[in-house]
Amino acid sequence: MIILSNYELDPISAQLFYVRGKEYVSCPSCGYGLRVVGSRKRKYINKDGDKITLVIRRLKCSNCKRIHHELPDILIPYKRYESCNIENVLTDLKNSTVAAEESTFYRWKKWYEYLSIRILNYFVSILSRLGKKYIIFVNINLMTYLKKYPKWLSRIVTQLVNFNLW
Ligand SMILES: [Zn+2]
């Protein structure tokens, strides 16, 4: 899986778009070049609750032969809703206007708990190499910190996926 930050969504019809990447991408597993070996459809639910289908590229690494799919950064791997919807609910459920089942919100919260532990583990791992005195910063409530940054969820997921840490 690769997440694109620089791309265009080319409309094929009102609810079908082709994702055109505008950046060079290399294999997240080994760093070698990729070639296009096909495409597939990926559905999601956007901000307005509309069901959209994207045509995403299927790429194969010239070295390790792994297959990667290119997702635009509005999506999170294996999630049906657009990233901004999930971020909205995680950041401020009370004021959220996302139309989804209560059980979906619950699943996102559980998923975030797992994700936040991973994020904190990466912080600890990186900061511990810089010296123990920085460890104190990981005691903060992660959400208090994250919600200051618009698109925090998409930005974190992009980094984790593209560094092969997903
Ligand atoms: Zn590779």
PDB file of C-alpha atoms and ligand atoms in Angstrom:
ATOM      1  CA  MET A   1       0.000   0.000   0.000  1.00  0.00           C
ATOM      2  CA  ILE A   2       1.128   3.520  -0.857  1.00  0.00           C
ATOM      3  CA  ILE A   3      -0.610   6.754   0.064  1.00  0.00           C
ATOM      4  CA  LEU A   4      -0.482   9.640  -2.391  1.00  0.00           C
ATOM      5  CA  SER A   5      -0.511  13.257  -1.220  1.00  0.00           C
ATOM      6  CA  ASN A   6      -0.186  14.743  -4.690  1.00  0.00           C
ATOM      7  CA  TYR A   7      -2.861  13.494  -7.109  1.00  0.00           C
ATOM      8  CA  GLU A   8      -5.974  14.397  -9.072  1.00  0.00           C
ATOM      9  CA  LEU A   9      -9.343  12.687  -9.049  1.00  0.00           C
ATOM     10  CA  ASP A  10     -10.380  12.499 -12.703  1.00  0.00           C
ATOM     11  CA  PRO A  11     -14.144  12.119 -13.019  1.00  0.00           C
ATOM     12  CA  ILE A  12     -15.348   9.226 -15.174  1.00  0.00           C
ATOM     13  CA  SER A  13     -18.928   9.747 -13.976  1.00  0.00           C
ATOM     14  CA  ALA A  14     -20.579  11.540 -11.008  1.00  0.00           C
ATOM     15  CA  GLN A  15     -19.553   8.808  -8.565  1.00  0.00           C
ATOM     16  CA  LEU A  16     -16.598   7.186 -10.296  1.00  0.00           C
ATOM     17  CA  PHE A  17     -13.117   8.727 -10.377  1.00  0.00           C
ATOM     18  CA  TYR A  18      -9.727   7.720 -11.645  1.00  0.00           C
ATOM     19  CA  VAL A  19      -6.872   8.535  -9.228  1.00  0.00           C
ATOM     20  CA  ARG A  20      -4.007  10.183 -11.129  1.00  0.00           C
ATOM     21  CA  GLY A  21      -0.882  10.318  -8.995  1.00  0.00           C
ATOM     22  CA  LYS A  22       1.416  13.299  -9.618  1.00  0.00           C
ATOM     23  CA  GLU A  23       4.366  12.187  -7.539  1.00  0.00           C
ATOM     24  CA  TYR A  24       7.119   9.604  -7.908  1.00  0.00           C
ATOM     25  CA  VAL A  25       6.506   6.622  -5.674  1.00  0.00           C
ATOM     26  CA  SER A  26       8.931   3.854  -4.778  1.00  0.00           C
ATOM     27  CA  CYS A  27       8.388   0.531  -3.040  1.00  0.00           C
ATOM     28  CA  PRO A  28       7.687   1.130   0.693  1.00  0.00           C
ATOM     29  CA  SER A  29       9.205  -2.279   1.474  1.00  0.00           C
ATOM     30  CA  CYS A  30      12.574  -1.928  -0.288  1.00  0.00           C
ATOM     31  CA  GLY A  31      12.716   1.486  -2.015  1.00  0.00           C
ATOM     32  CA  TYR A  32      13.024   0.157  -5.578  1.00  0.00           C
ATOM     33  CA  GLY A  33      10.984   1.299  -8.562  1.00  0.00           C
ATOM     34  CA  LEU A  34       7.429   0.199  -9.228  1.00  0.00           C
ATOM     35  CA  ARG A  35       5.599  -0.503 -12.452  1.00  0.00           C
ATOM     36  CA  VAL A  36       1.888  -0.421 -13.140  1.00  0.00           C
ATOM     37  CA  VAL A  37       0.408  -3.912 -13.487  1.00  0.00           C
ATOM     38  CA  GLY A  38      -3.283  -3.034 -13.449  1.00  0.00           C
ATOM     39  CA  SER A  39      -5.955  -1.285 -11.485  1.00  0.00           C
ATOM     40  CA  ARG A  40      -8.840  -2.035  -9.195  1.00  0.00           C
ATOM     41  CA  LYS A  41     -11.869  -0.321  -7.771  1.00  0.00           C
ATOM     42  CA  ARG A  42     -11.983   1.036  -4.233  1.00  0.00           C
ATOM     43  CA  LYS A  43     -15.244   2.303  -2.739  1.00  0.00           C
ATOM     44  CA  TYR A  44     -15.660   4.825   0.033  1.00  0.00           C
ATOM     45  CA  ILE A  45     -18.203   7.131   1.660  1.00  0.00           C
ATOM     46  CA  ASN A  46     -17.363  10.818   1.367  1.00  0.00           C
ATOM     47  CA  LYS A  47     -18.027  13.850   3.616  1.00  0.00           C
ATOM     48  CA  ASP A  48     -21.588  14.193   2.289  1.00  0.00           C
ATOM     49  CA  GLY A  49     -22.416  10.522   2.803  1.00  0.00           C
ATOM     50  CA  ASP A  50     -22.205   9.742  -0.935  1.00  0.00           C
ATOM     51  CA  LYS A  51     -20.825   6.411  -2.086  1.00  0.00           C
ATOM     52  CA  ILE A  52     -17.873   7.033  -4.385  1.00  0.00           C
ATOM     53  CA  THR A  53     -15.819   4.547  -6.389  1.00  0.00           C
ATOM     54  CA  LEU A  54     -12.188   5.199  -7.223  1.00  0.00           C
ATOM     55  CA  VAL A  55     -10.056   3.402  -9.765  1.00  0.00           C
ATOM     56  CA  ILE A  56      -6.658   2.964  -8.111  1.00  0.00           C
ATOM     57  CA  ARG A  57      -3.433   1.693  -9.632  1.00  0.00           C
ATOM     58  CA  ARG A  58      -1.917  -1.669  -8.825  1.00  0.00           C
ATOM     59  CA  LEU A  59       1.891  -1.481  -8.816  1.00  0.00           C
ATOM     60  CA  LYS A  60       4.562  -4.177  -8.673  1.00  0.00           C
ATOM     61  CA  CYS A  61       8.048  -3.734  -7.263  1.00  0.00           C
ATOM     62  CA  SER A  62      10.879  -4.545  -9.704  1.00  0.00           C
ATOM     63  CA  ASN A  63      12.999  -5.875  -6.841  1.00  0.00           C
ATOM     64  CA  CYS A  64      10.934  -7.580  -4.114  1.00  0.00           C
ATOM     65  CA  LYS A  65       7.966  -8.294  -6.448  1.00  0.00           C
ATOM     66  CA  ARG A  66       5.450  -7.098  -3.855  1.00  0.00           C
ATOM     67  CA  ILE A  67       2.175  -5.632  -5.086  1.00  0.00           C
ATOM     68  CA  HIS A  68       1.144  -2.208  -3.772  1.00  0.00           C
ATOM     69  CA  HIS A  69      -2.039  -0.225  -4.345  1.00  0.00           C
ATOM     70  CA  GLU A  70      -2.009   3.571  -4.497  1.00  0.00           C
ATOM     71  CA  LEU A  71      -4.573   5.225  -2.268  1.00  0.00           C
ATOM     72  CA  PRO A  72      -5.229   8.986  -2.212  1.00  0.00           C
ATOM     73  CA  ASP A  73      -4.644  10.525   1.228  1.00  0.00           C
ATOM     74  CA  ILE A  74      -8.365  11.112   1.744  1.00  0.00           C
ATOM     75  CA  LEU A  75      -8.556   7.376   2.502  1.00  0.00           C
ATOM     76  CA  ILE A  76      -7.228   5.105   5.219  1.00  0.00           C
ATOM     77  CA  PRO A  77      -6.349   1.511   4.335  1.00  0.00           C
ATOM     78  CA  TYR A  78      -9.325  -0.830   4.920  1.00  0.00           C
ATOM     79  CA  LYS A  79     -11.644   1.953   6.126  1.00  0.00           C
ATOM     80  CA  ARG A  80     -14.882   2.648   4.233  1.00  0.00           C
ATOM     81  CA  TYR A  81     -15.275   6.270   5.265  1.00  0.00           C
ATOM     82  CA  GLU A  82     -13.240   9.239   4.080  1.00  0.00           C
ATOM     83  CA  SER A  83     -10.441  10.083   6.502  1.00  0.00           C
ATOM     84  CA  CYS A  84     -11.910  13.508   7.415  1.00  0.00           C
ATOM     85  CA  ASN A  85     -15.106  11.795   8.653  1.00  0.00           C
ATOM     86  CA  ILE A  86     -13.157   9.521  10.978  1.00  0.00           C
ATOM     87  CA  GLU A  87     -10.930  12.376  12.152  1.00  0.00           C
ATOM     88  CA  ASN A  88     -14.012  14.481  12.823  1.00  0.00           C
ATOM     89  CA  VAL A  89     -15.595  11.816  15.030  1.00  0.00           C
ATOM     90  CA  LEU A  90     -12.363  10.998  16.879  1.00  0.00           C
ATOM     91  CA  THR A  91     -11.599  14.668  17.547  1.00  0.00           C
ATOM     92  CA  ASP A  92     -15.058  15.917  18.496  1.00  0.00           C
ATOM     93  CA  LEU A  93     -17.877  13.346  18.428  1.00  0.00           C
ATOM     94  CA  LYS A  94     -20.446  15.683  20.050  1.00  0.00           C
ATOM     95  CA  ASN A  95     -20.182  18.268  17.266  1.00  0.00           C
ATOM     96  CA  SER A  96     -19.689  15.778  14.477  1.00  0.00           C
ATOM     97  CA  THR A  97     -22.187  15.701  11.585  1.00  0.00           C
ATOM     98  CA  VAL A  98     -20.965  12.383  10.179  1.00  0.00           C
ATOM     99  CA  ALA A  99     -23.853  10.113   9.214  1.00  0.00           C
ATOM    100  CA  ALA A 100     -22.869   6.650  10.401  1.00  0.00           C
ATOM    101  CA  GLU A 101     -24.080   4.050  12.885  1.00  0.00           C
ATOM    102  CA  GLU A 102     -23.221   4.349  16.574  1.00  0.00           C
ATOM    103  CA  SER A 103     -21.453   0.973  16.247  1.00  0.00           C
ATOM    104  CA  THR A 104     -19.211   2.445  13.526  1.00  0.00           C
ATOM    105  CA  PHE A 105     -18.178   5.311  15.842  1.00  0.00           C
ATOM    106  CA  TYR A 106     -17.420   2.747  18.532  1.00  0.00           C
ATOM    107  CA  ARG A 107     -15.230   0.737  16.151  1.00  0.00           C
ATOM    108  CA  TRP A 108     -13.331   3.901  15.107  1.00  0.00           C
ATOM    109  CA  LYS A 109     -12.674   4.751  18.738  1.00  0.00           C
ATOM    110  CA  LYS A 110     -11.380   1.258  19.444  1.00  0.00           C
ATOM    111  CA  TRP A 111      -9.227   1.449  16.303  1.00  0.00           C
ATOM    112  CA  TYR A 112      -7.861   4.831  17.401  1.00  0.00           C
ATOM    113  CA  GLU A 113      -6.923   3.427  20.845  1.00  0.00           C
ATOM    114  CA  TYR A 114      -4.821   0.831  19.089  1.00  0.00           C
ATOM    115  CA  LEU A 115      -3.371   3.409  16.666  1.00  0.00           C
ATOM    116  CA  SER A 116      -2.507   5.845  19.474  1.00  0.00           C
ATOM    117  CA  ILE A 117      -0.551   3.152  21.333  1.00  0.00           C
ATOM    118  CA  ARG A 118       1.439   2.551  18.172  1.00  0.00           C
ATOM    119  CA  ILE A 119       2.044   6.284  17.653  1.00  0.00           C
ATOM    120  CA  LEU A 120       3.228   6.652  21.259  1.00  0.00           C
ATOM    121  CA  ASN A 121       5.494   3.631  20.843  1.00  0.00           C
ATOM    122  CA  TYR A 122       7.103   5.264  17.818  1.00  0.00           C
ATOM    123  CA  PHE A 123       7.554   8.489  19.806  1.00  0.00           C
ATOM    124  CA  VAL A 124       9.159   6.590  22.678  1.00  0.00           C
ATOM    125  CA  SER A 125      11.395   4.669  20.313  1.00  0.00           C
ATOM    126  CA  ILE A 126      12.576   7.818  18.498  1.00  0.00           C
ATOM    127  CA  LEU A 127      12.868   9.998  21.602  1.00  0.00           C
ATOM    128  CA  SER A 128      14.729   7.382  23.621  1.00  0.00           C
ATOM    129  CA  ARG A 129      17.524   7.590  21.042  1.00  0.00           C
ATOM    130  CA  LEU A 130      17.760  11.305  21.721  1.00  0.00           C
ATOM    131  CA  GLY A 131      18.072  10.965  25.502  1.00  0.00           C
ATOM    132  CA  LYS A 132      15.820  10.032  28.404  1.00  0.00           C
ATOM    133  CA  LYS A 133      14.941  13.594  29.368  1.00  0.00           C
ATOM    134  CA  TYR A 134      12.568  13.790  26.367  1.00  0.00           C
ATOM    135  CA  ILE A 135      10.550  10.746  27.444  1.00  0.00           C
ATOM    136  CA  ILE A 136       8.431  12.964  29.718  1.00  0.00           C
ATOM    137  CA  PHE A 137       6.652  14.409  26.649  1.00  0.00           C
ATOM    138  CA  VAL A 138       4.938  11.135  25.810  1.00  0.00           C
ATOM    139  CA  ASN A 139       2.853  11.420  28.971  1.00  0.00           C
ATOM    140  CA  ILE A 140       0.613  14.005  27.304  1.00  0.00           C
ATOM    141  CA  ASN A 141      -2.860  13.094  26.137  1.00  0.00           C
ATOM    142  CA  LEU A 142      -2.131  12.394  22.483  1.00  0.00           C
ATOM    143  CA  MET A 143      -5.489  13.699  21.239  1.00  0.00           C
ATOM    144  CA  THR A 144      -4.990  17.057  22.965  1.00  0.00           C
ATOM    145  CA  TYR A 145      -1.869  17.387  20.874  1.00  0.00           C
ATOM    146  CA  LEU A 146      -3.163  15.931  17.589  1.00  0.00           C
ATOM    147  CA  LYS A 147      -6.354  17.972  17.350  1.00  0.00           C
ATOM    148  CA  LYS A 148      -4.372  21.184  16.987  1.00  0.00           C
ATOM    149  CA  TYR A 149      -3.319  19.973  13.548  1.00  0.00           C
ATOM    150  CA  PRO A 150      -5.907  19.824  10.744  1.00  0.00           C
ATOM    151  CA  LYS A 151      -5.782  16.531   8.805  1.00  0.00           C
ATOM    152  CA  TRP A 152      -3.735  14.916  11.583  1.00  0.00           C
ATOM    153  CA  LEU A 153      -5.202  11.486  10.880  1.00  0.00           C
ATOM    154  CA  SER A 154      -4.454  11.553   7.167  1.00  0.00           C
ATOM    155  CA  ARG A 155      -0.938  12.890   7.771  1.00  0.00           C
ATOM    156  CA  ILE A 156      -0.079  10.200  10.322  1.00  0.00           C
ATOM    157  CA  VAL A 157      -1.536   7.384   8.242  1.00  0.00           C
ATOM    158  CA  THR A 158       0.371   8.607   5.140  1.00  0.00           C
ATOM    159  CA  GLN A 159       3.677   8.526   7.033  1.00  0.00           C
ATOM    160  CA  LEU A 160       3.073   5.112   8.599  1.00  0.00           C
ATOM    161  CA  VAL A 161       1.952   3.488   5.334  1.00  0.00           C
ATOM    162  CA  ASN A 162       4.698   5.006   3.163  1.00  0.00           C
ATOM    163  CA  PHE A 163       7.408   4.025   5.659  1.00  0.00           C
ATOM    164  CA  ASN A 164       6.036   0.486   5.655  1.00  0.00           C
ATOM    165  CA  LEU A 165       4.919   0.701   9.291  1.00  0.00           C
ATOM    166  CA  TRP A 166       1.204   0.114   8.726  1.00  0.00           C
TER     167      TRP A 166
HETATM  168 ZN    ZN B   1      10.120  -3.721  -3.157  1.00  0.00          ZN
END
